[in-house]
mmCIF file of C-alpha atoms in Angstrom:
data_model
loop_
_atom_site.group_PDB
_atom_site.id
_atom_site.type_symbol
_atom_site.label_atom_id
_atom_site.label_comp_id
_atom_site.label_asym_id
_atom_site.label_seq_id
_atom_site.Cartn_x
_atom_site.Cartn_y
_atom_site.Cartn_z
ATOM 1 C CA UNK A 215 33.200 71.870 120.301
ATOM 2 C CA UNK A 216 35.717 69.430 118.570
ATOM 3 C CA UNK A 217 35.263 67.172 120.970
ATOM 4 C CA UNK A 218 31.389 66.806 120.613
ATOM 5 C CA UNK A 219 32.026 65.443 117.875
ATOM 6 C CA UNK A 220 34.351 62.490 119.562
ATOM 7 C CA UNK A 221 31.743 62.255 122.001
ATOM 8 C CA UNK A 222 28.447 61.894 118.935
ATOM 9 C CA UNK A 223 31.232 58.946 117.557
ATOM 10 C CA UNK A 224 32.226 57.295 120.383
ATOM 11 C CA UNK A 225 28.204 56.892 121.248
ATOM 12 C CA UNK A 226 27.546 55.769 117.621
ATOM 13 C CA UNK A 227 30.136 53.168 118.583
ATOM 14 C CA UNK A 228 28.565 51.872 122.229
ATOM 15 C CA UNK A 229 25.480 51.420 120.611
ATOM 16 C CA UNK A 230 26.298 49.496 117.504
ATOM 17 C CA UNK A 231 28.795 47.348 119.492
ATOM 18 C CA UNK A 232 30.802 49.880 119.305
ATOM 19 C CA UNK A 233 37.013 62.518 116.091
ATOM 20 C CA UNK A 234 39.629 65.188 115.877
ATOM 21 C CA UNK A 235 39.657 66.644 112.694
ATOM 22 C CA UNK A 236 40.403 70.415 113.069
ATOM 23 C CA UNK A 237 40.630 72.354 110.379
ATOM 24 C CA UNK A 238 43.753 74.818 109.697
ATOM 25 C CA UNK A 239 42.678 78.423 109.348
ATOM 26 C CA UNK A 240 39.261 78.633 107.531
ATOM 27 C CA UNK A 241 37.514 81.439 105.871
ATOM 28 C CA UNK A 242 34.279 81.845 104.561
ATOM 29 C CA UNK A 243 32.357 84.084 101.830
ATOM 30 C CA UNK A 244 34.220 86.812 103.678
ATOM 31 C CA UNK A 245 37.789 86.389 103.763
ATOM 32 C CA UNK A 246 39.693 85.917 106.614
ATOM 33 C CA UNK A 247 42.009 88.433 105.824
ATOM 34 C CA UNK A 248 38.994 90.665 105.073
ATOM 35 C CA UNK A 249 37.179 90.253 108.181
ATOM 36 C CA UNK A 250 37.913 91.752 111.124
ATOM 37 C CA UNK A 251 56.768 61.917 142.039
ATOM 38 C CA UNK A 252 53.341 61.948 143.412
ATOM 39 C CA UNK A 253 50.054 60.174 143.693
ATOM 40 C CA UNK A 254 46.482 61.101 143.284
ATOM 41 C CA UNK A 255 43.203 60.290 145.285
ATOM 42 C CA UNK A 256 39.758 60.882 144.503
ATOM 43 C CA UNK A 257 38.127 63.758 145.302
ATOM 44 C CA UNK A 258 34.670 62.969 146.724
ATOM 45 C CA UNK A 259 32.559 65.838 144.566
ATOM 46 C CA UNK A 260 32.869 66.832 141.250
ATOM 47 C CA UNK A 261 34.638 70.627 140.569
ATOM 48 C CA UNK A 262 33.815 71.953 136.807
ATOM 49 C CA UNK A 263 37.291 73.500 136.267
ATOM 50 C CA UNK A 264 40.743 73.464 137.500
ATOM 51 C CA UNK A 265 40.713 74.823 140.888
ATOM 52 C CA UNK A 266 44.173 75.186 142.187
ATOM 53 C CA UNK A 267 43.978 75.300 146.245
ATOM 54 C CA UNK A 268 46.489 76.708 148.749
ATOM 55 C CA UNK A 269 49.978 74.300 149.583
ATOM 56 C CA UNK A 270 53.003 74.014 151.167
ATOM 57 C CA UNK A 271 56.049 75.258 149.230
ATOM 58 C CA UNK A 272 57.222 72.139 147.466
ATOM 59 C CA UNK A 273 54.069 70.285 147.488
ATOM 60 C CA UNK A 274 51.285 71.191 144.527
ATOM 61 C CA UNK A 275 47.782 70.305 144.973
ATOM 62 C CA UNK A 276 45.122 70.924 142.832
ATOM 63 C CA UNK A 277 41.719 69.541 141.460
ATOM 64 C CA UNK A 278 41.249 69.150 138.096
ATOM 65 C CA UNK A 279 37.667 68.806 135.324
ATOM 66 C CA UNK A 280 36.293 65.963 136.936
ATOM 67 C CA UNK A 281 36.783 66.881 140.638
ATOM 68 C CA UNK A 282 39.833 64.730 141.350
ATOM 69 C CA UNK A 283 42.447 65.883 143.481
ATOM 70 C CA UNK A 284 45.964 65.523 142.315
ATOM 71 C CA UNK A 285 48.742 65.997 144.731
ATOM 72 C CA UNK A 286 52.797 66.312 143.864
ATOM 73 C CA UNK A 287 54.981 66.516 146.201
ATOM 74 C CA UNK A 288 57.347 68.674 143.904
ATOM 75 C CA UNK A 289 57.060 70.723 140.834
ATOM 76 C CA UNK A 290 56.960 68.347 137.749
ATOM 77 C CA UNK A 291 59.779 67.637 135.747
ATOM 78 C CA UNK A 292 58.301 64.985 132.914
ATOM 79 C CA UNK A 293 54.919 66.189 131.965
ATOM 80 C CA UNK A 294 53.350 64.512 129.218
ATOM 81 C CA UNK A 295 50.459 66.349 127.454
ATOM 82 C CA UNK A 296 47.791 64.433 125.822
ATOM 83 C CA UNK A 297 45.214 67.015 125.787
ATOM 84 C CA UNK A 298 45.707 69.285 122.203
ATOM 85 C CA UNK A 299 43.858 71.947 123.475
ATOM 86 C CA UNK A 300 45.425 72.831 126.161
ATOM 87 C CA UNK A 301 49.104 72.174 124.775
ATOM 88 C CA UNK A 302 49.385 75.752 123.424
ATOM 89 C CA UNK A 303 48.486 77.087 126.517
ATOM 90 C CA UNK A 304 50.662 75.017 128.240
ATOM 91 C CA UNK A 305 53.249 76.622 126.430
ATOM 92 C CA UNK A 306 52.311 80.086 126.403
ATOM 93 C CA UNK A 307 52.741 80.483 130.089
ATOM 94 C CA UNK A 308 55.929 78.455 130.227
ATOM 95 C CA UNK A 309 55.948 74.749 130.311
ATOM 96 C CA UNK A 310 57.584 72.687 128.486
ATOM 97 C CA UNK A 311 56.604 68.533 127.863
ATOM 98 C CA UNK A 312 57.847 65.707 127.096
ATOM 99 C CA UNK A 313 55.711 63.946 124.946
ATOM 100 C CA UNK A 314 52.337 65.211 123.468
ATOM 101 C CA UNK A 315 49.376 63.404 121.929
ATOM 102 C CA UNK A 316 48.340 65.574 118.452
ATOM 103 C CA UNK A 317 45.453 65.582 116.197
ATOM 104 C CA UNK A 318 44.782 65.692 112.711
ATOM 105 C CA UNK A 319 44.567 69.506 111.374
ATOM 106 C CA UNK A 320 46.093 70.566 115.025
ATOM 107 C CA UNK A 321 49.810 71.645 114.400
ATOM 108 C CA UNK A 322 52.012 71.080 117.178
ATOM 109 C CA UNK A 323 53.239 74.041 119.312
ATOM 110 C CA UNK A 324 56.395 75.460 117.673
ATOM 111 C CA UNK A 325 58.589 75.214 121.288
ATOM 112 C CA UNK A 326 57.052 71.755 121.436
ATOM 113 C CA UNK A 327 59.013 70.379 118.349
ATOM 114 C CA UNK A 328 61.152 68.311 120.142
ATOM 115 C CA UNK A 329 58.976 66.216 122.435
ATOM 116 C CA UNK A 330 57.984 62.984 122.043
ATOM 117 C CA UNK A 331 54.803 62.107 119.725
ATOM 118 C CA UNK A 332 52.339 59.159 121.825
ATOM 119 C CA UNK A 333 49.774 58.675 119.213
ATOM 120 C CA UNK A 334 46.796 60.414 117.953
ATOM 121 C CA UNK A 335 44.354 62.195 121.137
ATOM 122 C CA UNK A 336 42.084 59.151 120.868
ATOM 123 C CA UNK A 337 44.538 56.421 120.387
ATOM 124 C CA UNK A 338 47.097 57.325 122.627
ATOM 125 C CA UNK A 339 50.527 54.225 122.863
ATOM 126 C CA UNK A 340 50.618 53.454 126.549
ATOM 127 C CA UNK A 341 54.005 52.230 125.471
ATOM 128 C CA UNK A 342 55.289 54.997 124.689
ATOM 129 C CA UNK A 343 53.807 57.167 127.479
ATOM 130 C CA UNK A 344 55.352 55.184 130.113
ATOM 131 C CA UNK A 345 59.100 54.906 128.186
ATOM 132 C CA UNK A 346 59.029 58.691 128.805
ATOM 133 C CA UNK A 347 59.073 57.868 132.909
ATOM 134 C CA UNK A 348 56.749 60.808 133.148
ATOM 135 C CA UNK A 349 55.747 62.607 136.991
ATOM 136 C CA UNK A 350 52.543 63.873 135.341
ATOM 137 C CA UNK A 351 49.784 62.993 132.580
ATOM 138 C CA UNK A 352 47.478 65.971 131.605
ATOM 139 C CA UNK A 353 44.422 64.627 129.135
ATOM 140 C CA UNK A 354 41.128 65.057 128.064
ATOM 141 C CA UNK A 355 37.886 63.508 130.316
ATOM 142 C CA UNK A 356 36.413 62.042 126.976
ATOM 143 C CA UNK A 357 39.982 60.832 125.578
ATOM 144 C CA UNK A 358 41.466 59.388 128.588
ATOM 145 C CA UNK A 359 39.680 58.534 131.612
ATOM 146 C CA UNK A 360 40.331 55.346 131.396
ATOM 147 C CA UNK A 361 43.959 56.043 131.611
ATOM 148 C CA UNK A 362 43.557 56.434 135.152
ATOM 149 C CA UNK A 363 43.948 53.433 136.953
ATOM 150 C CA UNK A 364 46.664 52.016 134.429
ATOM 151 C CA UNK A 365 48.575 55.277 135.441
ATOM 152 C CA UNK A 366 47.862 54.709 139.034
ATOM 153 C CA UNK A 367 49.571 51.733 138.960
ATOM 154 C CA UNK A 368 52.856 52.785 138.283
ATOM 155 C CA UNK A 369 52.205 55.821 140.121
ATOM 156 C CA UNK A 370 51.819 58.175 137.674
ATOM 157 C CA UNK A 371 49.166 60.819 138.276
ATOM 158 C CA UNK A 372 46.412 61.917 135.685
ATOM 159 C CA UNK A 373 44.993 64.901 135.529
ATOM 160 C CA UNK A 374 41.557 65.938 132.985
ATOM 161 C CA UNK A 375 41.492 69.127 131.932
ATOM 162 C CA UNK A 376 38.454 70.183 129.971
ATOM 163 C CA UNK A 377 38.717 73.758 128.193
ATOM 164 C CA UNK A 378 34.797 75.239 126.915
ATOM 165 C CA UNK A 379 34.820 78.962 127.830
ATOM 166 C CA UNK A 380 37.458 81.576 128.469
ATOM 167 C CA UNK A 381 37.107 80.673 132.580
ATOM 168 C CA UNK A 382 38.316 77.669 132.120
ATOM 169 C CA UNK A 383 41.474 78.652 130.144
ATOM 170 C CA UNK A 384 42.400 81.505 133.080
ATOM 171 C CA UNK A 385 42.098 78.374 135.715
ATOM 172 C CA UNK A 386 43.971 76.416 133.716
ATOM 173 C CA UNK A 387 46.672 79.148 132.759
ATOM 174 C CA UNK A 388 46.854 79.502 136.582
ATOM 175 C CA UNK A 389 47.140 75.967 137.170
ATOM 176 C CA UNK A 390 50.127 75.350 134.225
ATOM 177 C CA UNK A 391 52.114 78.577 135.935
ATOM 178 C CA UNK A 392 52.209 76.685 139.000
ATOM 179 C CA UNK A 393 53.170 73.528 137.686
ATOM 180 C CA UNK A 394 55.758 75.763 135.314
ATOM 181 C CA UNK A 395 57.338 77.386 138.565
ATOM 182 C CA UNK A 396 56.102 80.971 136.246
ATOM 183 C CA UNK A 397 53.089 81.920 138.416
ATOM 184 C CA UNK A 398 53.915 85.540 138.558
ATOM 185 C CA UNK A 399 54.471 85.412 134.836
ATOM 186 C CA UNK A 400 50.656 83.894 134.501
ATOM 187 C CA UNK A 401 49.052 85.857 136.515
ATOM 188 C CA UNK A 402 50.106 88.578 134.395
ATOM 189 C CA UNK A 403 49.869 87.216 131.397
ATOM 190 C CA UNK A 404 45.901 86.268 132.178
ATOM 191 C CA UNK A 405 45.493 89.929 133.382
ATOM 192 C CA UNK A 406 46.643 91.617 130.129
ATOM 193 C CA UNK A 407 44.227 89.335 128.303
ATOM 194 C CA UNK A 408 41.827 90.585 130.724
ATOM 195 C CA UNK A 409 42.073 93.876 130.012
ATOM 196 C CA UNK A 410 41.753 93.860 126.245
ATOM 197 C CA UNK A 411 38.509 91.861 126.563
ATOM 198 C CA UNK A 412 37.410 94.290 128.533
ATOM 199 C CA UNK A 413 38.353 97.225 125.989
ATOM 200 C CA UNK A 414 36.039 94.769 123.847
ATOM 201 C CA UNK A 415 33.037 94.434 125.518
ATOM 202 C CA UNK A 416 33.354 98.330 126.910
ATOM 203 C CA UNK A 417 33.086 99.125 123.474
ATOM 204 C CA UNK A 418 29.424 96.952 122.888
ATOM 205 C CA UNK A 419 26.890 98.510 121.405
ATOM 206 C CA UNK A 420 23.039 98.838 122.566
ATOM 207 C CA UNK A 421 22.365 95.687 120.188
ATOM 208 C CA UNK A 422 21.552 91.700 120.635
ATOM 209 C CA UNK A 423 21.612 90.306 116.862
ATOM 210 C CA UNK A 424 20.834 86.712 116.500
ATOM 211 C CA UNK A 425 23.225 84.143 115.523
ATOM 212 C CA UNK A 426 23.341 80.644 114.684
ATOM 213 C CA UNK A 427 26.755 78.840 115.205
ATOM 214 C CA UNK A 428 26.781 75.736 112.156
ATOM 215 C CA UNK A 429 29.672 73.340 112.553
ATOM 216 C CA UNK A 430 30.608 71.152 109.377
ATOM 217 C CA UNK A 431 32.201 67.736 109.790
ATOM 218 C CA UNK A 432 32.415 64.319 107.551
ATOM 219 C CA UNK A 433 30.262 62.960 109.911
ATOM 220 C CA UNK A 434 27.416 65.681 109.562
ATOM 221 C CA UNK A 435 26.343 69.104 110.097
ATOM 222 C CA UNK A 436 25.276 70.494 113.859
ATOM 223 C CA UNK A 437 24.015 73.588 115.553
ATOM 224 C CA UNK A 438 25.965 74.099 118.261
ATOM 225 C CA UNK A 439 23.901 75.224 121.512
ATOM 226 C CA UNK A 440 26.800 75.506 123.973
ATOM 227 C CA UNK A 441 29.782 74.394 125.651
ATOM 228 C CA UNK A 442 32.550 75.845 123.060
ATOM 229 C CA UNK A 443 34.655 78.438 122.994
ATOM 230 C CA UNK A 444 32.703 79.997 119.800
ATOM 231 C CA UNK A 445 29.655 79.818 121.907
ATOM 232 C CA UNK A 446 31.660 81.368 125.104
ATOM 233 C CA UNK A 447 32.973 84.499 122.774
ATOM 234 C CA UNK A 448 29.116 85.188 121.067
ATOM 235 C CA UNK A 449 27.958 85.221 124.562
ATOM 236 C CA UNK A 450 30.336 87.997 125.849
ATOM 237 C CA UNK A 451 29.965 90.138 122.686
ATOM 238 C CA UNK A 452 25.692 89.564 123.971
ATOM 239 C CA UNK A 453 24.864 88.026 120.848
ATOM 240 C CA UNK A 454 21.623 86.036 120.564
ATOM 241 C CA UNK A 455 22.546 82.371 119.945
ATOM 242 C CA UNK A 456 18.806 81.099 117.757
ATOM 243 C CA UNK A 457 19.856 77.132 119.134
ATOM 244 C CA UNK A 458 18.968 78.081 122.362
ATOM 245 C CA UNK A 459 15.406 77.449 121.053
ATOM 246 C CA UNK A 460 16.125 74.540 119.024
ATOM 247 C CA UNK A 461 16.347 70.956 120.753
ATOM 248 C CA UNK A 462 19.313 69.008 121.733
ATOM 249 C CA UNK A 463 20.657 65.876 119.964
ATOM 250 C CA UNK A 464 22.541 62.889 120.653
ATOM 251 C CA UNK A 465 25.069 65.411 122.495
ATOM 252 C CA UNK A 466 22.762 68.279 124.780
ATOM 253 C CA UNK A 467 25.276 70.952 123.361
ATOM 254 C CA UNK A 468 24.370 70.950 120.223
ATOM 255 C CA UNK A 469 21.253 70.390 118.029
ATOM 256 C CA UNK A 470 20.605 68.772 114.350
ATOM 257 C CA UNK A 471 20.694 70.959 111.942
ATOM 258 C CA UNK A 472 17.621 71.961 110.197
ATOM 259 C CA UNK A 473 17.204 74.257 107.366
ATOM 260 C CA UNK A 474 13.768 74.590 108.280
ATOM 261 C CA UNK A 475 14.145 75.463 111.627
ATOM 262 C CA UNK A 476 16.581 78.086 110.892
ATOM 263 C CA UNK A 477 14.299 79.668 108.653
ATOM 264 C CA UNK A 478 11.857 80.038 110.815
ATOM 265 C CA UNK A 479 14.305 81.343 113.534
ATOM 266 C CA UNK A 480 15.916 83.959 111.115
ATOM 267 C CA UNK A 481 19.341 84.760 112.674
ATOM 268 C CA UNK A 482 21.186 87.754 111.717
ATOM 269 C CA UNK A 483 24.259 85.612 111.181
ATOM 270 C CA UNK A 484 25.432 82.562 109.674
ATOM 271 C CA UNK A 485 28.988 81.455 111.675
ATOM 272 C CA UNK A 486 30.697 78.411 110.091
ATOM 273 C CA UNK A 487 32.845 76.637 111.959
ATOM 274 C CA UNK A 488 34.603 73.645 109.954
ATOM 275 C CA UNK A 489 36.821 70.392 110.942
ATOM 276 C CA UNK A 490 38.593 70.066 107.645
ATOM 277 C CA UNK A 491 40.261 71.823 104.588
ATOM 278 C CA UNK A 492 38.447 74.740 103.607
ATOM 279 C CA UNK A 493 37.624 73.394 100.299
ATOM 280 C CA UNK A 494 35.517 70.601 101.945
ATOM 281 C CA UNK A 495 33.744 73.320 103.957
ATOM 282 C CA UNK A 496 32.776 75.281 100.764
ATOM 283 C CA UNK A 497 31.872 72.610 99.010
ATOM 284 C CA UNK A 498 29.807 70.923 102.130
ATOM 285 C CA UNK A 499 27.898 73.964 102.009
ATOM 286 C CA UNK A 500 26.987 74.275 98.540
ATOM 287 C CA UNK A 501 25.744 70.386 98.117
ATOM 288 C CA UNK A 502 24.501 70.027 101.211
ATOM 289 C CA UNK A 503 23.059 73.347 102.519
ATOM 290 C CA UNK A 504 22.211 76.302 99.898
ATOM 291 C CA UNK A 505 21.264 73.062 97.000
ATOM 292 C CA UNK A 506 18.006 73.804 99.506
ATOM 293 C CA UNK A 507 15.285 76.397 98.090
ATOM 294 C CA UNK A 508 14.726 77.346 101.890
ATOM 295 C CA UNK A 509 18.716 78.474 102.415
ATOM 296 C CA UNK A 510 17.252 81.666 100.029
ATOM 297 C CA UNK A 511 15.057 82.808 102.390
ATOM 298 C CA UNK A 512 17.289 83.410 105.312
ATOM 299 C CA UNK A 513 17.940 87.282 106.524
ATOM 300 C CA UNK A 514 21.634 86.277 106.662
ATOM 301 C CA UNK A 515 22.024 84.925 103.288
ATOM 302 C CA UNK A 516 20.331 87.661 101.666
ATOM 303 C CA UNK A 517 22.110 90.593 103.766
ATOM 304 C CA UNK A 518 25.333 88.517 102.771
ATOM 305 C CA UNK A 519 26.149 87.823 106.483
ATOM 306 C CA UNK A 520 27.646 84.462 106.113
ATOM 307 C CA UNK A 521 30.811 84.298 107.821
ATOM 308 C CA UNK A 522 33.661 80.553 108.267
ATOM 309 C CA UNK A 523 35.365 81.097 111.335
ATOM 310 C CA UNK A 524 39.422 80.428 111.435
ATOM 311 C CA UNK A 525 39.878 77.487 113.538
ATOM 312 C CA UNK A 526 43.123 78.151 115.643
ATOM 313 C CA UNK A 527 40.431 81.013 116.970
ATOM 314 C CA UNK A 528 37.400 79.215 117.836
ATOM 315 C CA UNK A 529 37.715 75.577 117.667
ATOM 316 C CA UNK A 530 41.194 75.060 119.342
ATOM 317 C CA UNK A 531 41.499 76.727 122.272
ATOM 318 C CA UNK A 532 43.022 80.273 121.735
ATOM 319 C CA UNK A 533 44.853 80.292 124.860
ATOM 320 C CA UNK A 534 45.479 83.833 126.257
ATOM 321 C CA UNK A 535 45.135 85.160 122.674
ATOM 322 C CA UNK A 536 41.421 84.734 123.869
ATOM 323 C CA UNK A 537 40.872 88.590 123.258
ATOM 324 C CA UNK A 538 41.839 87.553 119.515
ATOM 325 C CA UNK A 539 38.419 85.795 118.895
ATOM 326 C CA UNK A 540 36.337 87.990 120.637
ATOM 327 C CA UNK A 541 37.870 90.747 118.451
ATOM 328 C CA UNK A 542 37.258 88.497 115.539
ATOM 329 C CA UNK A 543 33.510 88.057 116.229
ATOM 330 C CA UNK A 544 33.293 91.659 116.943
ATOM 331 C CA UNK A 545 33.979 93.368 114.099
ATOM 332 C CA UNK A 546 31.955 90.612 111.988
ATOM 333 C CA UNK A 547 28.260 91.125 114.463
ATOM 334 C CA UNK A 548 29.392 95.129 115.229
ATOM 335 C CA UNK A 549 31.351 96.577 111.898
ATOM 336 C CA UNK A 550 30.466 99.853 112.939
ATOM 337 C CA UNK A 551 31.392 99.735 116.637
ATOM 338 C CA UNK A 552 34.168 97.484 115.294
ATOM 339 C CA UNK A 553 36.307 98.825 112.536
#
């Protein structure tokens, strides 16, 4: 979802002439606490997600977001990670970097202390990136796919790896373990999450409530329809998402808000979703939103069921603490079911 927001900029900025702010952990009008050496070659169609194919012992080849095919001809020793959401998972099944891009509000992975800072996601120091003599690149298809052929030159492969649902984090999880030598150690890793989403979603009740997913940032106030991880959870818990009926802006996964078309959609829930300090959120909210005489009339604001979402749960990417968010959302839409 974050990088929708990138994406709504970067298009303000094409047509003109011509993003990251994450929030640390928000909460809402419910508490937080209270609620539950190589080369690459182009790969001649495009693949949605990491998908890892069969090789021979020392080689690695794989195709990553945008359908290229990356080939080493050893297990990477210099990796540099310029993609922040994927740098926690990157972790979490055993890798270990060199240098990292970050992002305001994004803290850096505790084990990742030590490697070397290139610049913010979207203004990334070439300079820098190349002084670290790296045998790998993994970014972001919005941030850095124009990376490529500068890479290419010095024969340093790229790879894009784009992270919207819970699939894509298992491909990529299996993808890091190879490149980590700990594919055993994935694979099990990805199957324990597996298993405690599906204790989750055994557990779902007979019910569909409706749901609107409202993300706050300085540069305005979306729906968002789909193509986040927020979205990805609410669809496995069988919520109703309400912007499924709304129409798509600048960016076809999400929609303007409007007041007045939430009204007359009525969700069941209000899910906040905020890049910046929690006080901004609040206060965002209150100018902005309920100043309206229409915010009164909606189901969720009279039943109370108004709900921020923390960030590092649902607009990072979790990682294989995946099961985390869904639990999250769970016992917020199902408190009964959910306790």
């Amino acid at each position: 979802m974050l990088k929708n927001w990138y994406l709504i900029g970067a298009a303000c900025l094409v047509m003109s002439l011509s993003l990251l702010g994450c929030s640390s952990s928000s909460t809402g009008h419910h508490d937080a606490s209270q609620a539950p050496s190589s080369s690459s070659t182009a790969a001649t169609a495009a693949s949605p997600a990491v998908s890892p194919t069969p090789t021979t012992a020392s080689e690695i080849r794989f195709k990553d977001s945008k359908g290229q095919e990356i080939v080493l001809t050893q297990k990477p020793q210099r990796v540099v990670l310029l993609n922040t959401e994927v740098q926690e998972l990157f972790y979490q099944v055993g890798g270990k970097a060199v240098g990292l891009a970050t992002a305001p509000g994004i803290p850096v992975p505790e084990q990742a202390k030590d490697a070397v800072q290139v610049g913010q996601i979207n203004q990334v120091s070439m300079e820098q990136i190349m002084n670290l003599n790296p045998d790998l690149v993994i970014g972001q298809s919005m941030f850095h796919a124009s990376l490529k052929d500068t890479l290419a030159a010095s024969k340093v492969p790229l790879a894009l790896i784009d992270i919207n649902s819970y699939d894509d984090i298992k491909k990529a999880a299996e993808l890091f373990g190879k490149l980590a030598g700990t594919a055993s150690t994935s694979q099990g890793a990805i199957a324990q999450t597996d298993a405690k989403i599906k204790a989750i979603t055994d557990k779902l009740p007979a019910q569909n409530p409706k749901y609107a997913m409202i993300t706050i940032m300085p540069m305005g106030i979306s729906v968002q329809k789909n193509g986040a991880i927020s979205i990805d959870a609410a669809n496995r818990l069988k919520l109703k998402n309400v912007a499924d009926l709304m129409e798509a802006g600048m960016m076809p996964s999400s929609a303007p808000f409007s007041l007045e078309k939430l009204a007359q959609l009525d969700p069941d829930y209000l899910f906040f979703i905020v890049h910046g300090t929690e006080a901004y959120g609040k206060e965002k909210l209150k100018t902005d939103i309920a100043s309206n005489p229409a915010w009164g009339s909606l189901r969720a604001v009279k039943e109370n069921k108004i709900y921020f979402l923390p960030s590092q749960l649902f607009v990072t990417n979790p990682g294989l603490q995946f099961d985390e968010s869904l639990s999250y959302l769970a016992k917020l839409a199902y408190p009964d079911a959910f306790k």
